[in-house]
């Protein structure tokens, strides 16, 4: 899933969350957001003996990718799961692996 997280919407969503919900000083927030933007807008990875810049998504092996993915999906889960709680009686996620049960009818 890392490679499928669209960079700009993810950075915007996480930035909004940091600015509005995270309790820390504004200078620390600005530094965290600036660092996050620097890392995820400049994803470099090695393929064979060449280096590439990934334009969208997160390069596999990027050290901050797991917490980035966890935060991004948690923000979406906070919106999605309450809305669909009647259809999703079971849902578990570990980083980017999800297992859930979706009921399509009230009387399965």
PDB file of C-alpha atoms in Angstrom:
ATOM      1  CA  UNK A   1       0.000   0.000   0.000  1.00  0.00           C
ATOM      2  CA  UNK A   2       2.879   2.401   0.596  1.00  0.00           C
ATOM      3  CA  UNK A   3       3.439   2.900  -3.093  1.00  0.00           C
ATOM      4  CA  UNK A   4      -0.273   3.639  -3.634  1.00  0.00           C
ATOM      5  CA  UNK A   5      -0.611   6.453  -1.103  1.00  0.00           C
ATOM      6  CA  UNK A   6      -0.973   9.588  -3.224  1.00  0.00           C
ATOM      7  CA  UNK A   7       1.666  11.979  -1.907  1.00  0.00           C
ATOM      8  CA  UNK A   8      -0.074  15.357  -2.085  1.00  0.00           C
ATOM      9  CA  UNK A   9      -3.455  14.347  -0.559  1.00  0.00           C
ATOM     10  CA  UNK A  10      -1.680  12.330   2.157  1.00  0.00           C
ATOM     11  CA  UNK A  11       0.638  15.196   3.066  1.00  0.00           C
ATOM     12  CA  UNK A  12      -2.320  17.605   3.144  1.00  0.00           C
ATOM     13  CA  UNK A  13      -4.358  15.276   5.362  1.00  0.00           C
ATOM     14  CA  UNK A  14      -1.525  14.579   7.789  1.00  0.00           C
ATOM     15  CA  UNK A  15      -0.513  18.255   7.882  1.00  0.00           C
ATOM     16  CA  UNK A  16      -4.070  19.258   8.770  1.00  0.00           C
ATOM     17  CA  UNK A  17      -4.136  16.629  11.507  1.00  0.00           C
ATOM     18  CA  UNK A  18      -0.814  17.811  12.957  1.00  0.00           C
ATOM     19  CA  UNK A  19      -1.857  21.479  12.879  1.00  0.00           C
ATOM     20  CA  UNK A  20      -5.305  20.926  14.417  1.00  0.00           C
ATOM     21  CA  UNK A  21      -5.121  17.843  16.635  1.00  0.00           C
ATOM     22  CA  UNK A  22      -1.539  17.243  17.787  1.00  0.00           C
ATOM     23  CA  UNK A  23      -0.500  18.968  20.989  1.00  0.00           C
ATOM     24  CA  UNK A  24       3.024  20.311  20.620  1.00  0.00           C
ATOM     25  CA  UNK A  25       4.583  23.728  20.084  1.00  0.00           C
ATOM     26  CA  UNK A  26       4.026  25.442  16.733  1.00  0.00           C
ATOM     27  CA  UNK A  27       7.758  25.459  15.988  1.00  0.00           C
ATOM     28  CA  UNK A  28       7.921  21.678  16.487  1.00  0.00           C
ATOM     29  CA  UNK A  29       4.822  21.227  14.310  1.00  0.00           C
ATOM     30  CA  UNK A  30       6.354  23.334  11.536  1.00  0.00           C
ATOM     31  CA  UNK A  31       9.621  21.388  11.743  1.00  0.00           C
ATOM     32  CA  UNK A  32       7.809  18.031  11.640  1.00  0.00           C
ATOM     33  CA  UNK A  33       5.681  19.107   8.654  1.00  0.00           C
ATOM     34  CA  UNK A  34       8.681  20.505   6.799  1.00  0.00           C
ATOM     35  CA  UNK A  35      10.662  17.299   7.375  1.00  0.00           C
ATOM     36  CA  UNK A  36       7.734  15.141   6.307  1.00  0.00           C
ATOM     37  CA  UNK A  37       7.340  17.154   3.095  1.00  0.00           C
ATOM     38  CA  UNK A  38      11.068  16.968   2.370  1.00  0.00           C
ATOM     39  CA  UNK A  39      11.177  13.174   2.788  1.00  0.00           C
ATOM     40  CA  UNK A  40       7.956  12.241   0.986  1.00  0.00           C
ATOM     41  CA  UNK A  41       8.305  14.670  -1.919  1.00  0.00           C
ATOM     42  CA  UNK A  42      11.837  13.439  -2.567  1.00  0.00           C
ATOM     43  CA  UNK A  43      11.513   9.653  -2.379  1.00  0.00           C
ATOM     44  CA  UNK A  44      14.646   8.130  -3.827  1.00  0.00           C
ATOM     45  CA  UNK A  45      15.170   4.442  -4.305  1.00  0.00           C
ATOM     46  CA  UNK A  46      17.754   2.204  -5.901  1.00  0.00           C
ATOM     47  CA  UNK A  47      16.847  -0.272  -8.630  1.00  0.00           C
ATOM     48  CA  UNK A  48      19.781  -2.347  -9.783  1.00  0.00           C
ATOM     49  CA  UNK A  49      22.644   0.099 -10.059  1.00  0.00           C
ATOM     50  CA  UNK A  50      20.506   3.165 -10.812  1.00  0.00           C
ATOM     51  CA  UNK A  51      18.684   5.624  -8.549  1.00  0.00           C
ATOM     52  CA  UNK A  52      15.140   6.805  -9.171  1.00  0.00           C
ATOM     53  CA  UNK A  53      12.848   9.449  -7.711  1.00  0.00           C
ATOM     54  CA  UNK A  54       9.350   8.173  -6.994  1.00  0.00           C
ATOM     55  CA  UNK A  55       6.866  10.859  -8.070  1.00  0.00           C
ATOM     56  CA  UNK A  56       3.847   9.568  -6.178  1.00  0.00           C
ATOM     57  CA  UNK A  57       3.460   7.101  -3.382  1.00  0.00           C
ATOM     58  CA  UNK A  58       6.097   6.122  -0.879  1.00  0.00           C
ATOM     59  CA  UNK A  59       9.206   4.222  -1.859  1.00  0.00           C
ATOM     60  CA  UNK A  60       9.434   0.819  -0.178  1.00  0.00           C
ATOM     61  CA  UNK A  61      12.202   0.768   2.388  1.00  0.00           C
ATOM     62  CA  UNK A  62      11.859   4.438   3.311  1.00  0.00           C
ATOM     63  CA  UNK A  63      12.329   4.359   7.113  1.00  0.00           C
ATOM     64  CA  UNK A  64       9.406   6.704   7.976  1.00  0.00           C
ATOM     65  CA  UNK A  65       7.027   4.909   5.571  1.00  0.00           C
ATOM     66  CA  UNK A  66       5.398   2.620   8.186  1.00  0.00           C
ATOM     67  CA  UNK A  67       4.353   5.421  10.590  1.00  0.00           C
ATOM     68  CA  UNK A  68       3.356   7.607   7.624  1.00  0.00           C
ATOM     69  CA  UNK A  69       1.096   4.843   6.270  1.00  0.00           C
ATOM     70  CA  UNK A  70      -0.269   4.084   9.746  1.00  0.00           C
ATOM     71  CA  UNK A  71      -1.220   7.730  10.354  1.00  0.00           C
ATOM     72  CA  UNK A  72      -2.674   8.161   6.867  1.00  0.00           C
ATOM     73  CA  UNK A  73      -4.888   5.078   7.111  1.00  0.00           C
ATOM     74  CA  UNK A  74      -5.877   5.847  10.716  1.00  0.00           C
ATOM     75  CA  UNK A  75      -7.183   9.258   9.612  1.00  0.00           C
ATOM     76  CA  UNK A  76      -9.326   7.589   6.945  1.00  0.00           C
ATOM     77  CA  UNK A  77     -10.506   4.893   9.339  1.00  0.00           C
ATOM     78  CA  UNK A  78     -11.659   7.546  11.798  1.00  0.00           C
ATOM     79  CA  UNK A  79     -14.005   8.864   9.105  1.00  0.00           C
ATOM     80  CA  UNK A  80     -14.984   5.607   7.409  1.00  0.00           C
ATOM     81  CA  UNK A  81     -15.514   3.086  10.198  1.00  0.00           C
ATOM     82  CA  UNK A  82     -18.168   4.981  12.212  1.00  0.00           C
ATOM     83  CA  UNK A  83     -20.101   5.668   9.012  1.00  0.00           C
ATOM     84  CA  UNK A  84     -20.178   2.001   8.003  1.00  0.00           C
ATOM     85  CA  UNK A  85     -20.237   0.369  11.447  1.00  0.00           C
ATOM     86  CA  UNK A  86     -23.431  -1.578  10.705  1.00  0.00           C
ATOM     87  CA  UNK A  87     -21.855  -3.207   7.635  1.00  0.00           C
ATOM     88  CA  UNK A  88     -18.412  -3.798   9.188  1.00  0.00           C
ATOM     89  CA  UNK A  89     -18.780  -5.888  12.354  1.00  0.00           C
ATOM     90  CA  UNK A  90     -15.077  -6.798  12.396  1.00  0.00           C
ATOM     91  CA  UNK A  91     -12.095  -4.742  11.239  1.00  0.00           C
ATOM     92  CA  UNK A  92      -8.403  -5.039  12.173  1.00  0.00           C
ATOM     93  CA  UNK A  93      -5.353  -3.411  10.632  1.00  0.00           C
ATOM     94  CA  UNK A  94      -1.613  -3.768  11.214  1.00  0.00           C
ATOM     95  CA  UNK A  95       0.274  -1.019   9.383  1.00  0.00           C
ATOM     96  CA  UNK A  96      -0.960  -1.619   5.820  1.00  0.00           C
ATOM     97  CA  UNK A  97      -2.520  -5.066   6.174  1.00  0.00           C
ATOM     98  CA  UNK A  98      -6.269  -5.123   6.741  1.00  0.00           C
ATOM     99  CA  UNK A  99      -8.711  -7.868   7.598  1.00  0.00           C
ATOM    100  CA  UNK A 100     -12.382  -7.040   7.802  1.00  0.00           C
ATOM    101  CA  UNK A 101     -15.823  -8.519   7.428  1.00  0.00           C
ATOM    102  CA  UNK A 102     -18.328  -6.588   5.324  1.00  0.00           C
ATOM    103  CA  UNK A 103     -21.988  -7.544   5.566  1.00  0.00           C
ATOM    104  CA  UNK A 104     -23.959  -6.716   2.449  1.00  0.00           C
ATOM    105  CA  UNK A 105     -27.338  -7.404   4.016  1.00  0.00           C
ATOM    106  CA  UNK A 106     -28.744  -7.074   7.538  1.00  0.00           C
ATOM    107  CA  UNK A 107     -29.638 -10.774   7.603  1.00  0.00           C
ATOM    108  CA  UNK A 108     -26.638 -12.678   6.183  1.00  0.00           C
TER     109      UNK A 108
END
